[in-house]
Coordinates of C-alpha atoms and ligand atoms in Angstrom, one line a residue:
M141 CA 26.6 32.1 -16.6
L142 CA 24.0 34.2 -18.5
K143 CA 23.0 35.7 -15.1
E144 CA 26.5 36.9 -14.4
I145 CA 26.8 38.6 -17.8
C146 CA 23.5 40.4 -17.3
L147 CA 24.5 41.6 -13.9
G148 CA 27.8 42.9 -15.2
V149 CA 26.1 44.7 -18.1
I150 CA 23.5 46.3 -15.8
L151 CA 26.2 47.4 -13.4
A152 CA 28.3 48.9 -16.2
V153 CA 25.2 50.9 -17.5
L154 CA 24.5 52.1 -14.0
I155 CA 28.1 53.3 -13.4
F156 CA 28.0 55.0 -16.8
L157 CA 24.7 56.8 -16.0
V158 CA 26.2 58.0 -12.6
V159 CA 29.3 59.2 -14.4
V160 CA 27.3 61.3 -16.9
G161 CA 25.3 62.8 -14.0
Y162 CA 22.0 60.9 -14.2
D163 CA 19.9 60.2 -11.0
V164 CA 19.8 56.4 -10.9
T165 CA 17.9 55.8 -7.7
P166 CA 14.5 55.0 -9.3
L167 CA 16.2 52.7 -11.8
I168 CA 18.0 50.7 -9.1
F169 CA 14.7 50.4 -7.3
F170 CA 12.9 48.9 -10.4
V171 CA 15.7 46.5 -11.2
A172 CA 15.8 45.3 -7.7
V173 CA 12.0 44.7 -7.5
G174 CA 12.1 43.0 -10.9
A175 CA 14.9 40.7 -10.0
G176 CA 13.3 39.9 -6.7
A177 CA 10.0 38.9 -8.3
Y178 CA 11.7 36.8 -10.9
Y179 CA 13.8 35.0 -8.3
F180 CA 10.7 34.3 -6.2
A181 CA 8.6 33.1 -9.0
T182 CA 11.2 30.7 -10.4
T183 CA 12.1 29.2 -7.0
R184 CA 8.5 28.7 -6.1
G185 CA 8.0 27.1 -9.5
L186 CA 5.1 29.5 -10.3
L187 CA 6.1 30.2 -13.9
N188 CA 7.2 26.9 -15.1
K189 CA 5.1 24.4 -13.2
N190 CA 4.3 21.4 -15.3
F191 CA 3.1 17.9 -14.7
S192 CA 5.9 16.1 -16.5
E193 CA 7.3 14.0 -13.6
H194 CA 4.1 12.0 -13.6
Q195 CA 4.0 11.6 -17.4
V196 CA 7.2 9.8 -17.4
S197 CA 6.1 7.1 -15.0
A198 CA 2.9 6.6 -17.1
N199 CA 5.0 5.0 -19.8
Q200 CA 5.3 1.8 -17.9
Q201 CA 1.9 0.3 -18.8
I202 CA -0.1 -1.0 -16.0
S203 CA -3.2 -3.2 -16.6
F204 CA -6.0 -4.4 -14.4
G205 CA -4.2 -7.7 -14.1
D206 CA -1.4 -6.1 -12.1
V207 CA -3.9 -4.9 -9.4
G208 CA -4.6 -7.7 -6.9
G209 CA -7.5 -8.2 -4.5
Q210 CA -9.7 -5.5 -6.0
A211 CA -12.0 -7.6 -8.1
T212 CA -15.1 -5.5 -7.3
A213 CA -13.4 -2.2 -7.9
I214 CA -12.0 -3.4 -11.2
Q215 CA -15.4 -4.7 -12.3
E216 CA -17.2 -1.4 -11.4
L217 CA -14.5 0.6 -13.1
S218 CA -14.3 -1.4 -16.3
E219 CA -18.1 -1.3 -16.6
A220 CA -17.9 2.5 -16.4
L221 CA -15.0 2.6 -18.9
D222 CA -16.8 0.5 -21.4
F223 CA -19.0 3.6 -22.0
I224 CA -15.9 5.2 -23.3
R225 CA -14.8 2.3 -25.4
N226 CA -18.2 2.2 -27.1
I227 CA -18.4 5.8 -27.8
N228 CA -20.4 5.5 -31.0
A229 CA -23.3 3.7 -29.4
I230 CA -23.3 6.3 -26.6
Q231 CA -23.5 9.1 -29.1
E232 CA -26.3 7.5 -31.1
L233 CA -28.4 7.0 -28.0
G234 CA -27.6 10.4 -26.7
I235 CA -26.3 9.1 -23.4
R236 CA -24.5 11.7 -21.3
P237 CA -20.8 10.9 -21.4
L238 CA -19.0 9.8 -18.3
K239 CA -16.8 12.6 -17.1
G240 CA -15.5 11.7 -13.7
V241 CA -14.8 8.7 -11.6
L242 CA -13.9 9.0 -7.9
L243 CA -11.8 6.3 -6.3
T244 CA -12.2 6.3 -2.5
G245 CA -10.2 4.3 0.1
P246 CA -7.2 4.2 2.4
P247 CA -3.7 4.9 1.1
G248 CA -1.7 2.2 -0.7
T249 CA -4.6 0.2 -1.8
G250 CA -3.9 0.7 -5.5
K251 CA -5.9 3.8 -6.5
T252 CA -3.1 5.2 -8.6
M253 CA -2.5 1.8 -10.2
L254 CA -6.2 1.6 -11.1
A255 CA -6.2 5.0 -12.7
K256 CA -3.2 4.0 -14.8
A257 CA -4.8 0.7 -15.7
A258 CA -7.9 2.6 -16.7
A259 CA -5.8 4.7 -19.0
S260 CA -4.4 1.7 -20.8
Y261 CA -7.8 0.0 -20.9
T262 CA -9.2 3.0 -22.8
D263 CA -6.1 3.6 -24.8
A264 CA -5.8 7.1 -23.3
V265 CA -2.8 9.2 -22.5
F266 CA -2.3 9.6 -18.7
V267 CA -1.7 12.9 -17.0
A268 CA -1.5 13.0 -13.2
A269 CA -1.4 15.7 -10.6
S270 CA -2.0 15.9 -6.9
G271 CA -4.4 18.2 -5.1
S272 CA -1.6 19.8 -3.2
E273 CA 0.0 21.1 -6.4
F274 CA -2.9 23.5 -6.9
I275 CA -2.7 25.2 -3.6
E276 CA -0.6 28.4 -3.6
M277 CA -0.9 31.5 -1.5
Y278 CA -1.4 33.6 -4.6
A279 CA -5.0 34.0 -5.9
G280 CA -5.5 32.7 -9.4
V281 CA -2.5 30.5 -9.6
G282 CA -4.3 27.3 -8.7
A283 CA -7.1 28.0 -11.1
Q284 CA -4.6 28.6 -13.8
R285 CA -2.9 25.3 -13.1
V286 CA -6.2 23.5 -13.5
R287 CA -6.6 25.1 -16.9
R288 CA -3.1 24.1 -17.9
L289 CA -3.6 20.6 -16.7
F290 CA -6.6 20.1 -19.0
Q291 CA -4.9 21.8 -21.8
S292 CA -1.7 19.7 -21.5
A293 CA -3.8 16.5 -21.5
R294 CA -5.4 17.5 -24.8
E295 CA -2.1 18.5 -26.3
K296 CA -0.4 15.4 -25.3
A297 CA -3.2 13.2 -26.7
L298 CA -3.0 15.1 -30.0
K299 CA 0.7 14.7 -30.1
Q300 CA 0.5 10.9 -29.6
G301 CA -2.4 10.6 -32.0
K302 CA -4.9 9.3 -29.4
S303 CA -8.5 10.3 -29.0
N304 CA -8.7 9.8 -25.3
A305 CA -6.9 11.4 -22.4
L306 CA -7.2 10.5 -18.7
I307 CA -6.5 13.1 -16.0
F308 CA -5.8 11.7 -12.6
I309 CA -6.0 14.0 -9.6
D310 CA -4.7 12.4 -6.4
E311 CA -5.7 13.8 -2.9
I312 CA -8.5 15.7 -4.5
E313 CA -9.9 16.7 -1.0
I314 CA -7.1 19.3 -0.8
L315 CA -8.4 21.3 -3.7
G316 CA -12.0 20.1 -3.6
G317 CA -12.8 20.7 0.0
R318 CA -16.1 22.3 0.9
R319 CA -16.1 25.9 -0.3
G320 CA -16.0 28.7 2.1
R321 CA -14.5 26.6 4.9
T322 CA -10.8 27.4 4.8
T323 CA -9.4 30.8 5.9
S324 CA -7.8 31.6 2.5
H325 CA -11.1 30.5 1.0
L326 CA -10.8 32.7 -2.0
E327 CA -8.0 30.8 -3.6
Y328 CA -9.4 27.4 -2.8
D329 CA -12.8 28.4 -4.2
Q330 CA -11.3 29.7 -7.4
T331 CA -9.4 26.5 -8.0
L332 CA -12.3 24.3 -7.3
N333 CA -14.6 26.5 -9.5
Q334 CA -12.1 26.2 -12.3
L335 CA -12.2 22.4 -12.0
L336 CA -16.0 22.4 -12.2
V337 CA -15.9 24.7 -15.2
E338 CA -13.5 22.5 -17.0
M339 CA -15.5 19.4 -16.2
D340 CA -18.8 21.0 -17.3
G341 CA -17.2 21.9 -20.6
L342 CA -16.2 18.4 -21.5
R343 CA -18.1 17.0 -24.5
V344 CA -18.2 13.8 -26.4
D345 CA -17.7 15.3 -29.8
E346 CA -14.3 16.9 -29.1
N347 CA -11.4 15.5 -31.0
V348 CA -9.8 14.5 -27.7
R349 CA -12.2 13.1 -25.1
L350 CA -11.2 13.6 -21.5
L351 CA -12.0 11.5 -18.5
V352 CA -11.2 12.8 -15.1
M353 CA -10.3 10.3 -12.3
A354 CA -9.6 11.4 -8.8
A355 CA -8.6 9.7 -5.6
T356 CA -9.4 10.5 -2.0
N357 CA -9.4 9.0 1.5
R358 CA -11.8 11.7 2.8
I359 CA -14.9 11.7 0.7
D360 CA -16.7 13.4 3.5
M361 CA -14.5 16.5 3.0
L362 CA -15.4 17.0 -0.6
D363 CA -17.6 19.8 -1.8
P364 CA -21.0 18.3 -2.7
A365 CA -20.8 20.2 -6.0
L366 CA -18.1 17.8 -7.1
L367 CA -20.3 14.8 -6.7
R368 CA -23.2 16.1 -8.7
P369 CA -24.3 14.3 -12.0
G370 CA -22.0 15.1 -14.8
R371 CA -19.0 15.5 -12.5
F372 CA -17.7 12.7 -10.3
D373 CA -20.9 10.8 -10.5
R374 CA -19.2 7.4 -10.4
Q375 CA -17.7 6.4 -7.2
V376 CA -15.6 3.2 -6.8
R377 CA -14.5 2.0 -3.3
V378 CA -11.0 0.7 -3.1
D379 CA -10.7 -1.0 0.3
L380 CA -7.9 -2.8 2.2
P381 CA -7.6 -6.3 0.8
D382 CA -9.1 -9.2 2.6
K383 CA -7.1 -12.5 3.1
E384 CA -7.8 -13.7 -0.4
G385 CA -6.9 -10.3 -1.8
R386 CA -3.6 -10.2 0.2
L387 CA -2.7 -13.6 -1.2
E388 CA -3.3 -12.4 -4.7
I389 CA -1.2 -9.3 -4.2
L390 CA 1.6 -11.4 -2.6
K391 CA 1.5 -13.7 -5.6
L392 CA 1.8 -10.7 -7.9
H393 CA 4.7 -9.2 -6.1
T394 CA 6.7 -12.5 -5.8
R395 CA 6.2 -13.7 -9.3
N396 CA 9.6 -12.4 -10.4
K397 CA 11.3 -13.6 -7.2
P398 CA 12.8 -17.0 -6.4
L399 CA 11.0 -18.6 -3.4
A400 CA 12.2 -21.4 -1.3
E401 CA 10.1 -24.6 -1.0
D402 CA 9.1 -23.8 2.5
V403 CA 7.5 -20.4 1.7
S404 CA 3.7 -20.4 2.3
L405 CA 2.1 -17.3 0.9
E406 CA -1.2 -18.5 2.4
A407 CA 0.3 -18.2 5.9
L408 CA 1.7 -14.8 5.1
A409 CA -1.6 -13.6 3.8
R410 CA -3.3 -14.8 7.1
D411 CA -0.6 -13.1 9.2
T412 CA -0.9 -9.7 7.5
F413 CA -4.3 -8.5 8.5
G414 CA -4.6 -4.8 7.9
F415 CA -1.8 -4.6 5.4
S416 CA -2.4 -2.6 2.3
G417 CA -1.2 -3.5 -1.2
A418 CA 1.7 -1.0 -0.7
H419 CA 2.6 -2.8 2.6
L420 CA 2.6 -6.1 0.9
E421 CA 4.8 -4.9 -2.0
S422 CA 7.2 -3.5 0.5
L423 CA 7.1 -6.9 2.4
A424 CA 8.1 -8.8 -0.7
N425 CA 10.9 -6.4 -1.4
E426 CA 12.3 -6.4 2.1
A427 CA 12.2 -10.2 2.2
A428 CA 14.3 -10.3 -1.0
I429 CA 16.8 -7.8 0.5
L430 CA 17.1 -9.9 3.7
A431 CA 17.7 -13.0 1.5
M432 CA 20.5 -11.2 -0.3
R433 CA 22.1 -10.0 2.9
G434 CA 22.0 -13.6 4.1
N435 CA 23.7 -14.7 0.9
S436 CA 20.7 -16.9 0.1
K437 CA 19.8 -17.6 -3.5
V438 CA 16.2 -18.0 -2.7
I439 CA 13.8 -16.2 -0.3
E440 CA 12.9 -18.3 2.7
Q441 CA 9.9 -18.2 5.0
H442 CA 12.0 -16.7 7.8
H443 CA 13.0 -13.8 5.5
F444 CA 9.4 -13.1 5.0
Q445 CA 8.6 -13.2 8.7
E446 CA 11.4 -10.8 9.5
A447 CA 10.2 -8.6 6.8
V448 CA 6.7 -8.5 8.3
D449 CA 8.3 -7.1 11.6
K450 CA 10.3 -4.6 9.6
V451 CA 7.3 -3.3 7.7
L452 CA 5.2 -3.2 10.8
L453 CA 7.7 -1.7 13.2
G454 CA 10.6 -0.3 11.2
D455 CA 14.3 -0.9 11.2
R456 CA 16.3 -2.7 13.8
L457 CA 17.8 -0.3 16.3
E458 CA 21.5 0.1 16.3
R459 CA 21.5 0.7 20.0
R460 CA 21.7 -2.5 22.0
P461 CA 19.5 -2.2 25.2
M462 CA 21.1 -3.2 28.5
R463 CA 20.8 -6.9 29.5
A464 CA 18.5 -6.1 32.3
E465 CA 16.2 -4.2 30.0
L466 CA 16.1 -7.1 27.5
E467 CA 15.3 -9.5 30.3
R468 CA 12.4 -7.4 31.3
V469 CA 11.2 -7.2 27.7
A470 CA 11.4 -10.9 27.3
I471 CA 9.3 -11.5 30.4
H472 CA 6.8 -8.9 29.4
E473 CA 6.3 -10.3 25.9
T474 CA 6.2 -13.9 27.2
G475 CA 3.4 -12.7 29.5
H476 CA 1.4 -11.5 26.5
A477 CA 2.1 -14.7 24.7
L478 CA 1.1 -17.1 27.5
M479 CA -2.2 -15.3 28.0
S480 CA -2.8 -15.4 24.3
E481 CA -2.3 -19.2 24.3
I482 CA -4.6 -19.5 27.3
V483 CA -7.5 -17.6 25.8
K484 CA -7.0 -19.2 22.4
P485 CA -4.6 -22.1 22.0
G486 CA -2.5 -21.8 18.8
S487 CA -3.0 -18.0 18.5
V488 CA 0.6 -16.9 18.9
S489 CA 2.4 -16.4 15.7
T490 CA 5.8 -15.1 16.8
L491 CA 7.6 -13.6 19.8
T492 CA 10.6 -11.3 19.4
V493 CA 12.9 -9.3 21.7
A494 CA 14.8 -7.6 18.8
P495 CA 14.5 -3.9 19.3
R496 CA 13.0 -2.2 16.2
G497 CA 11.5 1.3 15.7
Q498 CA 9.6 2.2 18.8
A499 CA 9.3 -1.3 20.2
L500 CA 11.8 -3.4 22.1
G501 CA 9.9 -6.6 21.7
Y502 CA 6.8 -7.8 20.1
M503 CA 4.2 -10.6 20.3
R504 CA 2.2 -11.2 17.2
Q505 CA -1.0 -13.1 17.1
S506 CA -2.2 -14.8 13.9
P507 CA -5.9 -13.9 13.4
E508 CA -7.7 -17.0 12.0
D509 CA -9.8 -15.0 9.7
D510 CA -10.4 -11.3 9.1
T511 CA -12.8 -10.2 11.7
Y512 CA -14.8 -7.0 11.8
M513 CA -17.2 -7.7 14.7
F514 CA -16.4 -8.7 18.2
T515 CA -18.1 -10.4 21.1
R516 CA -17.8 -9.3 24.7
N517 CA -15.8 -12.4 25.5
Y518 CA -13.4 -11.7 22.7
L519 CA -12.8 -8.1 23.9
E520 CA -12.3 -9.3 27.5
D521 CA -9.8 -11.8 26.3
Q522 CA -7.9 -9.2 24.3
I523 CA -7.8 -6.9 27.4
A524 CA -6.4 -9.8 29.4
I525 CA -3.7 -10.3 26.8
M526 CA -2.8 -6.6 26.8
L527 CA -2.5 -6.5 30.6
A528 CA -0.5 -9.8 30.8
G529 CA 2.8 -8.1 29.9
A530 CA 2.8 -5.8 32.9
V531 CA 1.5 -8.5 35.2
A532 CA 4.3 -10.8 34.2
E533 CA 6.9 -8.1 34.9
E534 CA 5.4 -7.6 38.3
Q535 CA 5.3 -11.2 39.3
V536 CA 8.8 -12.0 38.2
L537 CA 10.7 -8.8 38.8
G538 CA 8.6 -7.4 41.6
N539 CA 7.5 -4.2 39.8
K540 CA 6.1 -2.8 36.6
S541 CA 7.7 -0.4 34.1
T542 CA 6.7 2.3 31.7
G543 CA 7.0 -0.3 28.9
A544 CA 3.3 -1.1 29.3
V545 CA 1.9 2.4 28.6
N546 CA 0.7 1.4 25.1
D547 CA -0.8 -1.8 26.4
Y548 CA -2.8 0.1 29.0
Q549 CA -4.0 2.6 26.4
Q550 CA -5.1 -0.2 24.2
A551 CA -6.8 -2.1 27.0
M552 CA -8.6 1.1 28.0
R553 CA -9.9 1.5 24.4
L554 CA -11.2 -2.1 24.4
A555 CA -12.9 -1.5 27.7
E556 CA -14.5 1.7 26.3
K557 CA -15.7 -0.4 23.3
I558 CA -17.4 -2.8 25.7
V559 CA -19.2 0.1 27.4
D560 CA -20.0 2.0 24.2
S561 CA -21.5 -1.0 22.5
G562 CA -23.8 -1.7 25.4
M563 CA -22.1 -4.8 26.7
S564 CA -21.2 -3.6 30.1
R565 CA -23.3 -4.0 33.2
L566 CA -24.9 -0.6 32.5
G567 CA -26.5 -2.0 29.3
V568 CA -27.1 0.4 26.4
V569 CA -25.8 3.8 27.3
S570 CA -24.2 6.8 25.7
S571 CA -20.9 7.4 27.2
E572 CA -21.3 11.1 26.6
H573 CA -24.2 11.3 28.9
L574 CA -22.8 9.0 31.5
P575 CA -21.6 10.8 34.7
G576 CA -17.8 10.8 34.6
G577 CA -17.5 9.0 37.9
L578 CA -19.7 6.1 36.9
H579 CA -18.0 5.8 33.5
Y580 CA -14.7 5.6 35.1
R581 CA -15.9 3.1 37.7
V582 CA -17.3 0.7 35.1
L583 CA -14.2 0.9 33.0
S584 CA -12.0 0.1 36.0
E585 CA -14.2 -2.8 37.0
I586 CA -13.8 -4.3 33.5
L587 CA -10.0 -3.8 33.6
G588 CA -9.7 -4.9 37.3
A589 CA -11.6 -8.2 36.7
Q590 CA -9.3 -9.0 33.8
E591 CA -6.2 -8.1 35.7
A592 CA -7.2 -10.5 38.5
R593 CA -7.8 -13.2 36.0
V594 CA -4.4 -12.7 34.4
R595 CA -2.7 -12.8 37.9
S596 CA -4.1 -16.1 38.8
C597 CA -3.4 -17.6 35.3
L598 CA 0.3 -16.5 35.2
I599 CA 1.0 -17.6 38.8
S600 CA 0.3 -21.2 37.8
L601 CA 2.5 -20.8 34.8
R602 CA 5.6 -19.4 36.6
A603 CA 7.9 -22.2 35.4
A604 CA 6.8 -21.9 31.8
L605 CA 7.2 -18.1 31.9
Y606 CA 10.9 -18.4 33.1
R607 CA 11.7 -21.1 30.6
I608 CA 10.2 -19.3 27.5
A609 CA 11.7 -16.0 28.4
E610 CA 15.1 -17.7 28.7
V611 CA 14.8 -19.3 25.3
L612 CA 13.5 -16.0 23.8
L613 CA 16.5 -14.1 25.2
E614 CA 18.9 -16.6 23.7
Q615 CA 17.3 -16.8 20.3
E616 CA 15.8 -13.2 20.0
R617 CA 12.8 -14.6 18.2
I618 CA 10.7 -17.8 18.6
S619 CA 7.8 -19.0 16.5
G620 CA 4.4 -19.8 18.0
D621 CA 5.1 -23.5 17.4
K622 CA 8.3 -23.4 19.4
L623 CA 6.4 -21.6 22.2
R624 CA 3.7 -24.3 22.2
E625 CA 6.4 -27.0 22.2
I626 CA 8.0 -25.6 25.4
L627 CA 4.6 -25.0 26.9
S628 CA 3.4 -28.6 26.3
G629 CA 6.2 -29.8 28.7
V630 CA 4.7 -27.7 31.5
P631 CA 3.0 -28.4 33.8
A632 CA 2.6 -32.0 32.5
P633 CA 2.7 -33.1 28.9
G634 CA -0.6 -32.7 27.0
Q635 CA -2.4 -31.2 30.0
R636 CA -4.6 -28.2 29.2
I637 CA -4.1 -25.1 31.2
Y638 CA -7.0 -24.0 33.4
C639 CA -7.2 -20.8 35.2
Ligands
ADP259 P1 -2.8 4.5 -3.6 O1 -2.9 5.3 -4.8 O2 -4.2 3.8 -3.3 O3 -2.3 5.2 -2.4 P2 -0.9 3.1 -5.2 O4 -1.7 2.7 -6.4 O5 -0.1 4.3 -5.3 O6 -1.9 3.3 -3.9 O7 0.0 1.9 -4.7 C1 1.3 2.0 -4.3 C2 2.1 0.7 -4.6 O8 1.6 -0.3 -3.8 C3 1.9 0.2 -6.0 O9 2.9 0.7 -6.8 C4 2.0 -1.3 -5.9 O10 3.3 -1.7 -5.9 C5 1.5 -1.5 -4.5 N1 0.0 -1.9 -4.5 C6 -1.0 -1.2 -3.9 N2 -2.1 -1.8 -4.1 C7 -1.9 -2.9 -4.8 C8 -2.8 -3.9 -5.3 N3 -4.1 -3.9 -5.1 N4 -2.2 -4.9 -6.1 C9 -0.9 -4.9 -6.3 N5 0.0 -4.0 -5.8 C10 -0.5 -3.0 -5.1
MG260 MG1 -1.5 6.9 -4.8
ZN261 ZN1 3.3 -5.0 26.0

């Protein structure tokens, strides 16, 4: 509204000037440039950038008790924060104050939560920003934003009558990357320099004491200057949760949800190797949504199982694949599953042919325990399981399909791991210095041996393959137990499969 009136007035003045015989060209030029600059600045948010969105969310208090599976991180962090809580003792002993804590680890593991919990632990106001907010094309803008961030933290603390403020900078590698590396280095450097200046200026005897926390997944990209004493000299690792940790997080995120008797969070924790806290939160939420859709008052185990698929693979596809395609998928997945049961009885968790995200079907194994180290036998068994999908297609339908591309890539990576870790017939070698032909030959020997093994195994299980694929097509998803039940009837009850 105001804009229109202004425009009208300007236009009227211009017409008046033209009428009285004044040359208006330079005036028009200035007005246009001014308006352009104003428009540009407001739309890019240059003039009125503030950090308020984050401040709102800080109002919901988070404590360390809300963060599951990060006992070590919480302990290290709270030890560091105790320095701030006992500020008098620190001052008397002349200990250098803690200025910065760096949280490192993969996304979704609870770094932001920990920073918020740290703020409530030290009774500090919480102000957050992300590294990407400081990067603009225009020199000086980023540095100015850093200044304003520190300033607004102080002001906010004063307004709320608190003596501590915590500034959280997410994705700090974006603004704190090594200096002189990027093309528009001038801007990055100025922003980073400003951050260092602000941190160096922090003192204990200020009326508001500031602590800077930052999070990154790429500590290797950070400028070493950031990690020097008096800056981010405390580092806390926030890793993916292990099985116990996953269980703890699942408990946290289901505490406000009605669970059916049959729900086993232990089993879910075991089945969700590699899930982050954020994945697990989403899993609990999706399970509740599925229960609601199914008109169920409580969340049942099968809701959780379907939610695992959804979190892993994405939504169900609307498109129904053709019958022939589904049959192929069922046979392919059954091939994987049979091989998995052969190399390790009891290892199949579920088998599905419901199309989701990128996948048309899926065979999930339940890892017994979290494993970080593998033997050669284990790797070969995994290769066999990977190849079994295509072999089953070939044996039943007479040919393979492009559905196995991912399997092959994964099998190839496993074979490379065997060679790289010195477990192939070549012994300890560096693949870089291996003649290409020889490298290729060794890889295909490993893959070929496993393919032959899979062929002979699956041939003897033809009947079971048909039967399981048939049930799978009918039910869309079967549990590992169901699979083993069918399998135990073939070839003869109780007989172990040898191949
Ligand atoms: P990060 O900052 O490490 O990417 P966040 O702290 O933003 O992760 O976590 C995102 C969401 O995931 C949280 O709001 C919470 O719901 C869930 N979450 C992540 N880690 C945990 C955890 N350790 N315990 C409980 N919930 C978690
Ligand atoms: Mg985060
Ligand atoms: Zn496959």
